[in-house]
């Protein structure tokens, strides 16, 4: 461009040169920042890859996948074990009631007792032990879902109600 054309521009050429110099300076700062970040990234990559080649990385990845498969199998086994434990827990006796009483007025002490043992579904039995001078007699009555087919004595009924949680 010749000098006459520069003079025809609506702005002063000095401002144009200063603007281009500022843009160049900003671009130089951006390039320096990018170089610093690239160097950091290269250092991280170098540290990660130090002493490793593609084969050892593949081995590490395969080991991790085998460990994950083993953990999944263990998790499956643990879940099965928990299911079995819960099933066994429901069928185990977990509700109890006991009433001690004196079966015969002439005997001292409450040597007789009625005991109810129930599972999760309120099924089980009532055990009645009657102590007398001639001996000890044990009777058992089945309980199905909190009900019996046989008439219960008052002590047996109290023990069953304790086990059902009606009273303590």
Short mmCIF file of N, CA and C in Angstrom, two decimals:
data_model
loop_
_atom_site.label_atom_id
_atom_site.label_comp_id
_atom_site.label_asym_id
_atom_site.label_seq_id
_atom_site.Cartn_x
_atom_site.Cartn_y
_atom_site.Cartn_z
N UNK A 1 0.84 -1.19 0.00
CA UNK A 1 0.00 0.00 0.00
C UNK A 1 0.88 1.24 0.00
N UNK A 2 0.46 2.13 -0.71
CA UNK A 2 1.24 3.36 -0.68
C UNK A 2 0.68 4.31 0.37
N UNK A 3 1.37 5.36 0.62
CA UNK A 3 1.08 6.28 1.70
C UNK A 3 -0.26 6.98 1.51
N UNK A 4 -0.66 7.19 0.28
CA UNK A 4 -1.92 7.90 0.03
C UNK A 4 -3.12 7.04 0.42
N UNK A 5 -2.99 5.78 0.22
CA UNK A 5 -4.10 4.89 0.58
C UNK A 5 -4.23 4.80 2.11
N UNK A 6 -3.13 4.78 2.85
CA UNK A 6 -3.19 4.75 4.30
C UNK A 6 -3.89 5.98 4.86
N UNK A 7 -3.69 7.06 4.23
CA UNK A 7 -4.31 8.31 4.68
C UNK A 7 -5.80 8.32 4.40
N UNK A 8 -6.28 7.51 3.49
CA UNK A 8 -7.70 7.48 3.15
C UNK A 8 -8.52 6.60 4.11
N UNK A 9 -7.87 5.82 4.96
CA UNK A 9 -8.58 4.98 5.93
C UNK A 9 -9.28 5.87 6.96
N UNK A 10 -10.47 5.42 7.44
CA UNK A 10 -11.20 6.27 8.40
C UNK A 10 -10.55 6.31 9.79
N UNK A 11 -9.60 5.38 10.09
CA UNK A 11 -8.93 5.42 11.38
C UNK A 11 -7.45 5.66 11.17
N UNK A 12 -6.80 6.08 12.22
CA UNK A 12 -5.36 6.37 12.15
C UNK A 12 -4.61 5.05 12.03
N UNK A 13 -3.64 4.92 11.11
CA UNK A 13 -2.89 3.68 10.94
C UNK A 13 -2.13 3.27 12.22
N UNK A 14 -1.80 4.18 13.07
CA UNK A 14 -1.09 3.86 14.30
C UNK A 14 -1.98 3.01 15.22
N UNK A 15 -3.28 3.36 15.26
CA UNK A 15 -4.22 2.56 16.05
C UNK A 15 -4.36 1.15 15.49
N UNK A 16 -4.35 1.07 14.19
CA UNK A 16 -4.44 -0.24 13.54
C UNK A 16 -3.22 -1.10 13.90
N UNK A 17 -2.04 -0.50 13.87
CA UNK A 17 -0.82 -1.23 14.21
C UNK A 17 -0.83 -1.62 15.70
N UNK A 18 -1.27 -0.71 16.56
CA UNK A 18 -1.35 -1.02 17.99
C UNK A 18 -2.36 -2.16 18.25
N UNK A 19 -3.51 -2.15 17.57
CA UNK A 19 -4.51 -3.20 17.72
C UNK A 19 -3.96 -4.55 17.29
N UNK A 20 -3.26 -4.59 16.15
CA UNK A 20 -2.67 -5.84 15.67
C UNK A 20 -1.57 -6.32 16.62
N UNK A 21 -0.82 -5.39 17.19
CA UNK A 21 0.22 -5.77 18.15
C UNK A 21 -0.41 -6.36 19.41
N UNK A 22 -1.54 -5.81 19.88
CA UNK A 22 -2.23 -6.32 21.07
C UNK A 22 -2.77 -7.73 20.80
N UNK A 23 -3.37 -7.92 19.63
CA UNK A 23 -3.89 -9.24 19.28
C UNK A 23 -2.75 -10.25 19.20
N UNK A 24 -1.60 -9.82 18.63
CA UNK A 24 -0.44 -10.71 18.55
C UNK A 24 0.05 -11.06 19.95
N UNK A 25 0.09 -10.09 20.84
CA UNK A 25 0.53 -10.34 22.21
C UNK A 25 -0.42 -11.31 22.93
N UNK A 26 -1.74 -11.13 22.77
CA UNK A 26 -2.73 -12.04 23.38
C UNK A 26 -2.55 -13.45 22.82
N UNK A 27 -2.36 -13.56 21.52
CA UNK A 27 -2.17 -14.88 20.91
C UNK A 27 -0.88 -15.53 21.40
N UNK A 28 0.16 -14.72 21.63
CA UNK A 28 1.41 -15.26 22.15
C UNK A 28 1.20 -15.82 23.57
N UNK A 29 0.44 -15.12 24.41
CA UNK A 29 0.15 -15.58 25.77
C UNK A 29 -0.65 -16.89 25.70
N UNK A 30 -1.64 -16.97 24.80
CA UNK A 30 -2.45 -18.18 24.66
C UNK A 30 -1.58 -19.35 24.22
N UNK A 31 -0.66 -19.12 23.30
CA UNK A 31 0.24 -20.19 22.84
C UNK A 31 1.12 -20.67 23.99
N UNK A 32 1.64 -19.75 24.80
CA UNK A 32 2.49 -20.14 25.93
C UNK A 32 1.68 -20.97 26.94
N UNK A 33 0.45 -20.56 27.23
CA UNK A 33 -0.39 -21.32 28.15
C UNK A 33 -0.65 -22.72 27.59
N UNK A 34 -0.93 -22.82 26.31
CA UNK A 34 -1.17 -24.13 25.68
C UNK A 34 0.09 -25.01 25.75
N UNK A 35 1.26 -24.42 25.56
CA UNK A 35 2.50 -25.19 25.65
C UNK A 35 2.72 -25.72 27.07
N UNK A 36 2.43 -24.88 28.07
CA UNK A 36 2.59 -25.30 29.47
C UNK A 36 1.65 -26.46 29.79
N UNK A 37 0.39 -26.35 29.36
CA UNK A 37 -0.58 -27.42 29.62
C UNK A 37 -0.20 -28.69 28.87
N UNK A 38 0.32 -28.54 27.66
CA UNK A 38 0.73 -29.72 26.91
C UNK A 38 1.91 -30.41 27.59
N UNK A 39 2.83 -29.62 28.16
CA UNK A 39 3.96 -30.20 28.87
C UNK A 39 3.50 -30.96 30.11
N UNK A 40 2.54 -30.39 30.86
CA UNK A 40 1.98 -31.08 32.03
C UNK A 40 1.32 -32.39 31.62
N UNK A 41 0.55 -32.34 30.56
CA UNK A 41 -0.13 -33.54 30.08
C UNK A 41 0.88 -34.58 29.63
N UNK A 42 1.95 -34.14 28.97
CA UNK A 42 2.97 -35.08 28.55
C UNK A 42 3.65 -35.72 29.76
N UNK A 43 3.91 -34.94 30.81
CA UNK A 43 4.53 -35.50 32.03
C UNK A 43 3.62 -36.55 32.65
N UNK A 44 2.32 -36.27 32.72
CA UNK A 44 1.38 -37.25 33.27
C UNK A 44 1.37 -38.52 32.42
N UNK A 45 1.34 -38.35 31.12
CA UNK A 45 1.35 -39.50 30.21
C UNK A 45 2.64 -40.29 30.38
N UNK A 46 3.77 -39.59 30.48
CA UNK A 46 5.06 -40.26 30.63
C UNK A 46 5.10 -41.02 31.96
N UNK A 47 4.59 -40.41 33.02
CA UNK A 47 4.57 -41.08 34.33
C UNK A 47 3.67 -42.32 34.28
N UNK A 48 2.52 -42.22 33.61
CA UNK A 48 1.60 -43.35 33.48
C UNK A 48 2.21 -44.48 32.68
N UNK A 49 2.92 -44.15 31.64
CA UNK A 49 3.45 -45.16 30.74
C UNK A 49 4.85 -45.65 31.15
N UNK A 50 5.46 -45.03 32.13
CA UNK A 50 6.81 -45.40 32.53
C UNK A 50 6.87 -46.86 32.96
N UNK A 51 7.71 -47.63 32.36
CA UNK A 51 7.89 -49.02 32.71
C UNK A 51 6.78 -49.92 32.20
N UNK A 52 5.92 -49.41 31.37
CA UNK A 52 4.82 -50.21 30.87
C UNK A 52 4.83 -50.17 29.35
N UNK A 53 4.41 -51.27 28.81
CA UNK A 53 4.21 -51.30 27.37
C UNK A 53 2.78 -51.77 27.13
N UNK A 54 2.39 -51.88 25.91
CA UNK A 54 1.02 -52.25 25.58
C UNK A 54 0.66 -53.62 26.14
N UNK A 55 1.61 -54.55 26.16
CA UNK A 55 1.32 -55.90 26.65
C UNK A 55 1.04 -55.91 28.15
N UNK A 56 1.85 -55.17 28.93
CA UNK A 56 1.62 -55.17 30.36
C UNK A 56 0.31 -54.44 30.70
N UNK A 57 -0.03 -53.40 29.96
CA UNK A 57 -1.31 -52.73 30.18
C UNK A 57 -2.46 -53.68 29.89
N UNK A 58 -2.33 -54.47 28.85
CA UNK A 58 -3.37 -55.43 28.51
C UNK A 58 -3.50 -56.47 29.63
N UNK A 59 -2.37 -56.92 30.17
CA UNK A 59 -2.41 -57.88 31.27
C UNK A 59 -3.11 -57.28 32.50
N UNK A 60 -2.82 -56.03 32.80
CA UNK A 60 -3.44 -55.37 33.94
C UNK A 60 -4.95 -55.28 33.73
N UNK A 61 -5.36 -54.91 32.54
CA UNK A 61 -6.79 -54.80 32.24
C UNK A 61 -7.46 -56.17 32.34
N UNK A 62 -6.80 -57.21 31.85
CA UNK A 62 -7.37 -58.56 31.93
C UNK A 62 -7.48 -59.02 33.38
N UNK A 63 -6.47 -58.71 34.21
CA UNK A 63 -6.53 -59.06 35.63
C UNK A 63 -7.71 -58.36 36.31
N UNK A 64 -7.90 -57.08 35.97
CA UNK A 64 -9.02 -56.33 36.54
C UNK A 64 -10.35 -56.96 36.13
N UNK A 65 -10.46 -57.38 34.90
CA UNK A 65 -11.71 -58.01 34.44
C UNK A 65 -11.95 -59.34 35.15
N UNK A 66 -10.88 -60.12 35.39
CA UNK A 66 -11.03 -61.38 36.13
C UNK A 66 -11.45 -61.11 37.57
N UNK A 67 -10.86 -60.08 38.18
CA UNK A 67 -11.25 -59.71 39.55
C UNK A 67 -12.72 -59.32 39.61
N UNK A 68 -13.17 -58.58 38.62
CA UNK A 68 -14.58 -58.16 38.58
C UNK A 68 -15.48 -59.39 38.45
N UNK A 69 -15.09 -60.33 37.60
CA UNK A 69 -15.89 -61.55 37.43
C UNK A 69 -15.96 -62.34 38.75
N UNK A 70 -14.83 -62.43 39.46
CA UNK A 70 -14.81 -63.12 40.76
C UNK A 70 -15.71 -62.41 41.77
N UNK A 71 -15.64 -61.07 41.79
CA UNK A 71 -16.48 -60.32 42.72
C UNK A 71 -17.96 -60.50 42.41
N UNK A 72 -18.30 -60.57 41.12
CA UNK A 72 -19.70 -60.81 40.76
C UNK A 72 -20.15 -62.19 41.24
N UNK A 73 -19.29 -63.19 41.09
CA UNK A 73 -19.64 -64.54 41.55
C UNK A 73 -19.81 -64.56 43.07
N UNK A 74 -18.91 -63.89 43.79
CA UNK A 74 -19.03 -63.82 45.25
C UNK A 74 -20.30 -63.08 45.66
N UNK A 75 -20.62 -62.02 44.93
CA UNK A 75 -21.84 -61.26 45.22
C UNK A 75 -23.07 -62.15 45.03
N UNK A 76 -23.08 -62.93 43.96
CA UNK A 76 -24.19 -63.84 43.70
C UNK A 76 -24.31 -64.87 44.83
N UNK A 77 -23.16 -65.42 45.25
CA UNK A 77 -23.16 -66.41 46.34
C UNK A 77 -23.64 -65.77 47.65
N UNK A 78 -23.22 -64.55 47.92
CA UNK A 78 -23.66 -63.86 49.14
C UNK A 78 -25.17 -63.60 49.12
N UNK A 79 -25.69 -63.22 47.96
CA UNK A 79 -27.13 -62.99 47.86
C UNK A 79 -27.90 -64.28 48.08
N UNK A 80 -27.40 -65.39 47.52
CA UNK A 80 -28.05 -66.69 47.74
C UNK A 80 -28.00 -67.06 49.21
N UNK A 81 -26.87 -66.82 49.84
CA UNK A 81 -26.72 -67.12 51.27
C UNK A 81 -27.70 -66.29 52.10
N UNK A 82 -27.85 -65.02 51.77
CA UNK A 82 -28.80 -64.17 52.49
C UNK A 82 -30.24 -64.66 52.30
N UNK A 83 -30.56 -65.08 51.07
CA UNK A 83 -31.90 -65.62 50.83
C UNK A 83 -32.15 -66.86 51.69
N UNK A 84 -31.17 -67.77 51.73
CA UNK A 84 -31.31 -68.97 52.56
C UNK A 84 -31.42 -68.62 54.04
N UNK A 85 -30.62 -67.66 54.48
CA UNK A 85 -30.67 -67.25 55.88
C UNK A 85 -32.04 -66.67 56.22
N UNK A 86 -32.57 -65.83 55.34
CA UNK A 86 -33.90 -65.26 55.58
C UNK A 86 -34.97 -66.36 55.60
N UNK A 87 -34.84 -67.33 54.70
CA UNK A 87 -35.80 -68.43 54.67
C UNK A 87 -35.72 -69.24 55.97
N UNK A 88 -34.50 -69.53 56.41
CA UNK A 88 -34.32 -70.26 57.66
C UNK A 88 -34.78 -69.46 58.86
N UNK A 89 -34.56 -68.17 58.83
CA UNK A 89 -34.97 -67.30 59.93
C UNK A 89 -36.49 -67.33 60.09
N UNK A 90 -37.19 -67.32 58.97
CA UNK A 90 -38.66 -67.33 59.04
C UNK A 90 -39.19 -68.65 59.61
N UNK A 91 -38.47 -69.74 59.38
CA UNK A 91 -38.95 -71.03 59.88
C UNK A 91 -38.44 -71.35 61.28
N UNK A 92 -37.54 -70.55 61.81
CA UNK A 92 -37.00 -70.79 63.16
C UNK A 92 -37.97 -70.25 64.20
N UNK A 93 -37.94 -70.86 65.38
CA UNK A 93 -38.76 -70.36 66.47
C UNK A 93 -38.19 -69.04 66.95
N UNK A 94 -39.04 -68.02 66.97
CA UNK A 94 -38.57 -66.69 67.33
C UNK A 94 -39.50 -65.96 68.29
N UNK A 95 -40.64 -66.58 68.60
CA UNK A 95 -41.57 -65.97 69.54
C UNK A 95 -41.81 -66.97 70.68
N UNK A 96 -41.67 -66.49 71.90
CA UNK A 96 -41.74 -67.38 73.06
C UNK A 96 -42.66 -66.78 74.12
N UNK A 97 -43.32 -67.65 74.83
CA UNK A 97 -44.12 -67.25 75.98
C UNK A 97 -44.04 -68.36 77.02
N UNK A 98 -43.89 -67.99 78.28
CA UNK A 98 -43.80 -69.01 79.33
C UNK A 98 -44.59 -68.53 80.56
N UNK A 99 -45.35 -69.47 81.13
CA UNK A 99 -46.13 -69.19 82.34
C UNK A 99 -45.83 -70.31 83.33
N UNK A 100 -45.33 -69.94 84.51
CA UNK A 100 -45.10 -70.91 85.58
C UNK A 100 -46.32 -70.89 86.50
N UNK A 101 -46.71 -72.08 86.97
CA UNK A 101 -47.89 -72.14 87.83
C UNK A 101 -47.80 -73.35 88.75
N UNK A 102 -48.66 -73.36 89.73
CA UNK A 102 -48.76 -74.46 90.68
C UNK A 102 -49.95 -75.32 90.24
N UNK A 103 -49.68 -76.53 89.73
CA UNK A 103 -50.74 -77.37 89.19
C UNK A 103 -51.63 -77.93 90.29
N UNK A 104 -51.09 -78.23 91.44
CA UNK A 104 -51.88 -78.81 92.53
C UNK A 104 -51.65 -77.97 93.78
N UNK A 105 -52.72 -77.63 94.45
CA UNK A 105 -52.66 -76.71 95.59
C UNK A 105 -51.83 -77.24 96.76
N UNK A 106 -51.74 -78.54 96.92
CA UNK A 106 -51.03 -79.10 98.06
C UNK A 106 -49.53 -79.10 97.88
N UNK A 107 -49.02 -78.78 96.71
CA UNK A 107 -47.57 -78.84 96.46
C UNK A 107 -46.98 -77.43 96.55
N UNK A 108 -45.80 -77.33 97.05
CA UNK A 108 -45.16 -76.03 97.18
C UNK A 108 -44.44 -75.64 95.90
N UNK A 109 -44.43 -74.36 95.60
CA UNK A 109 -43.68 -73.83 94.47
C UNK A 109 -44.41 -73.96 93.15
N UNK A 110 -44.01 -73.14 92.23
CA UNK A 110 -44.55 -73.17 90.86
C UNK A 110 -43.66 -74.05 90.01
N UNK A 111 -43.81 -75.35 90.14
CA UNK A 111 -42.95 -76.29 89.41
C UNK A 111 -43.49 -76.64 88.04
N UNK A 112 -44.75 -76.39 87.79
CA UNK A 112 -45.36 -76.67 86.48
C UNK A 112 -45.21 -75.43 85.60
N UNK A 113 -45.22 -75.66 84.29
CA UNK A 113 -45.12 -74.51 83.38
C UNK A 113 -45.77 -74.85 82.04
N UNK A 114 -46.17 -73.78 81.35
CA UNK A 114 -46.65 -73.88 79.97
C UNK A 114 -45.78 -72.96 79.14
N UNK A 115 -45.27 -73.49 78.03
CA UNK A 115 -44.37 -72.71 77.19
C UNK A 115 -44.85 -72.79 75.74
N UNK A 116 -44.94 -71.63 75.09
CA UNK A 116 -45.32 -71.57 73.68
C UNK A 116 -44.11 -71.13 72.87
N UNK A 117 -43.87 -71.81 71.74
CA UNK A 117 -42.77 -71.47 70.83
C UNK A 117 -43.36 -71.36 69.42
N UNK A 118 -43.20 -70.18 68.79
CA UNK A 118 -43.79 -69.92 67.48
C UNK A 118 -42.75 -69.41 66.49
N UNK A 119 -43.01 -69.64 65.22
CA UNK A 119 -42.13 -69.11 64.18
C UNK A 119 -42.73 -67.82 63.62
N UNK A 120 -42.21 -67.37 62.48
CA UNK A 120 -42.63 -66.12 61.85
C UNK A 120 -44.12 -66.12 61.50
N UNK A 121 -44.65 -67.29 61.14
CA UNK A 121 -46.06 -67.39 60.73
C UNK A 121 -46.97 -67.74 61.90
N UNK A 122 -46.46 -67.62 63.12
CA UNK A 122 -47.21 -67.94 64.34
C UNK A 122 -47.61 -69.41 64.40
N UNK A 123 -46.78 -70.27 63.83
CA UNK A 123 -47.00 -71.71 63.91
C UNK A 123 -45.91 -72.30 64.80
N UNK A 124 -46.27 -73.36 65.52
CA UNK A 124 -45.31 -73.99 66.43
C UNK A 124 -46.03 -74.92 67.37
N UNK A 125 -45.76 -74.76 68.68
CA UNK A 125 -46.39 -75.65 69.66
C UNK A 125 -46.46 -74.98 71.02
N UNK A 126 -47.36 -75.54 71.85
CA UNK A 126 -47.45 -75.18 73.26
C UNK A 126 -47.07 -76.42 74.04
N UNK A 127 -46.09 -76.30 74.91
CA UNK A 127 -45.61 -77.41 75.73
C UNK A 127 -46.08 -77.16 77.16
N UNK A 128 -46.73 -78.16 77.74
CA UNK A 128 -47.23 -78.02 79.11
C UNK A 128 -46.60 -79.12 79.95
N UNK A 129 -45.90 -78.73 80.99
CA UNK A 129 -45.27 -79.68 81.91
C UNK A 129 -45.97 -79.56 83.26
N UNK A 130 -46.64 -80.65 83.65
CA UNK A 130 -47.39 -80.67 84.91
C UNK A 130 -46.60 -81.51 85.91
N UNK A 131 -46.25 -80.88 87.03
CA UNK A 131 -45.46 -81.55 88.07
C UNK A 131 -46.39 -81.94 89.21
N UNK A 132 -46.35 -83.22 89.56
CA UNK A 132 -47.16 -83.70 90.69
C UNK A 132 -46.29 -84.56 91.58
N UNK A 133 -46.87 -85.08 92.68
CA UNK A 133 -46.11 -85.94 93.60
C UNK A 133 -45.72 -87.25 92.93
N UNK A 134 -46.56 -87.73 92.02
CA UNK A 134 -46.30 -89.01 91.37
C UNK A 134 -45.29 -88.90 90.23
N UNK A 135 -45.12 -87.72 89.69
CA UNK A 135 -44.19 -87.57 88.57
C UNK A 135 -44.45 -86.28 87.80
N UNK A 136 -43.80 -86.21 86.68
CA UNK A 136 -43.92 -85.03 85.81
C UNK A 136 -44.50 -85.50 84.48
N UNK A 137 -45.53 -84.81 84.00
CA UNK A 137 -46.19 -85.17 82.75
C UNK A 137 -46.04 -84.02 81.77
N UNK A 138 -45.71 -84.35 80.53
CA UNK A 138 -45.48 -83.33 79.51
C UNK A 138 -46.50 -83.52 78.39
N UNK A 139 -47.15 -82.43 78.01
CA UNK A 139 -48.15 -82.44 76.94
C UNK A 139 -47.74 -81.40 75.89
N UNK A 140 -47.96 -81.74 74.64
CA UNK A 140 -47.63 -80.80 73.57
C UNK A 140 -48.85 -80.64 72.68
N UNK A 141 -49.11 -79.39 72.30
CA UNK A 141 -50.26 -79.09 71.43
C UNK A 141 -49.76 -78.21 70.29
N UNK A 142 -50.14 -78.60 69.08
CA UNK A 142 -49.67 -77.86 67.90
C UNK A 142 -50.43 -76.55 67.74
N UNK A 143 -49.71 -75.55 67.21
CA UNK A 143 -50.30 -74.25 66.91
C UNK A 143 -50.06 -73.98 65.43
N UNK A 144 -51.12 -73.61 64.73
CA UNK A 144 -51.01 -73.30 63.30
C UNK A 144 -51.59 -71.91 63.07
N UNK A 145 -50.74 -70.97 62.70
CA UNK A 145 -51.12 -69.58 62.46
C UNK A 145 -51.87 -68.96 63.66
N UNK A 146 -51.37 -69.27 64.84
CA UNK A 146 -51.92 -68.69 66.06
C UNK A 146 -53.15 -69.40 66.59
N UNK A 147 -53.58 -70.47 65.95
CA UNK A 147 -54.79 -71.19 66.37
C UNK A 147 -54.44 -72.65 66.68
N UNK A 148 -55.23 -73.26 67.57
CA UNK A 148 -55.05 -74.68 67.89
C UNK A 148 -56.36 -75.42 67.64
N UNK A 149 -56.25 -76.70 67.33
CA UNK A 149 -57.43 -77.55 67.16
C UNK A 149 -57.91 -78.09 68.50
N UNK A 150 -57.03 -78.03 69.50
CA UNK A 150 -57.32 -78.60 70.82
C UNK A 150 -57.59 -77.45 71.79
N UNK A 151 -58.47 -77.70 72.73
CA UNK A 151 -58.78 -76.70 73.75
C UNK A 151 -57.55 -76.51 74.65
N UNK A 152 -57.20 -75.25 74.92
CA UNK A 152 -56.04 -74.94 75.75
C UNK A 152 -56.48 -74.60 77.17
N UNK A 153 -55.64 -74.98 78.14
CA UNK A 153 -55.86 -74.57 79.52
C UNK A 153 -55.53 -73.09 79.66
N UNK A 154 -55.90 -72.51 80.80
CA UNK A 154 -55.69 -71.07 80.98
C UNK A 154 -54.21 -70.70 80.93
N UNK A 155 -53.33 -71.52 81.54
CA UNK A 155 -51.89 -71.24 81.51
C UNK A 155 -51.34 -71.38 80.09
N UNK A 156 -51.79 -72.39 79.37
CA UNK A 156 -51.35 -72.58 77.99
C UNK A 156 -51.81 -71.41 77.13
N UNK A 157 -53.03 -70.98 77.35
CA UNK A 157 -53.56 -69.84 76.59
C UNK A 157 -52.76 -68.58 76.89
N UNK A 158 -52.40 -68.36 78.16
CA UNK A 158 -51.59 -67.19 78.54
C UNK A 158 -50.21 -67.25 77.88
N UNK A 159 -49.59 -68.43 77.85
CA UNK A 159 -48.27 -68.58 77.22
C UNK A 159 -48.37 -68.30 75.72
N UNK A 160 -49.43 -68.78 75.08
CA UNK A 160 -49.62 -68.54 73.65
C UNK A 160 -49.84 -67.06 73.38
N UNK A 161 -50.61 -66.40 74.22
CA UNK A 161 -50.84 -64.96 74.04
C UNK A 161 -49.55 -64.16 74.25
N UNK A 162 -48.72 -64.60 75.18
CA UNK A 162 -47.41 -63.95 75.36
C UNK A 162 -46.59 -64.07 74.09
N UNK A 163 -46.55 -65.28 73.54
CA UNK A 163 -45.76 -65.50 72.32
C UNK A 163 -46.32 -64.70 71.16
N UNK A 164 -47.62 -64.54 71.08
CA UNK A 164 -48.24 -63.76 70.01
C UNK A 164 -48.08 -62.26 70.24
N UNK A 165 -47.66 -61.89 71.45
CA UNK A 165 -47.41 -60.48 71.73
C UNK A 165 -48.63 -59.73 72.25
N UNK A 166 -49.68 -60.45 72.67
CA UNK A 166 -50.87 -59.79 73.17
C UNK A 166 -50.64 -59.16 74.53
N UNK A 167 -49.85 -59.83 75.36
CA UNK A 167 -49.47 -59.26 76.68
C UNK A 167 -48.16 -59.90 77.12
N UNK A 168 -47.53 -59.25 78.08
CA UNK A 168 -46.21 -59.74 78.53
C UNK A 168 -46.33 -60.54 79.80
#
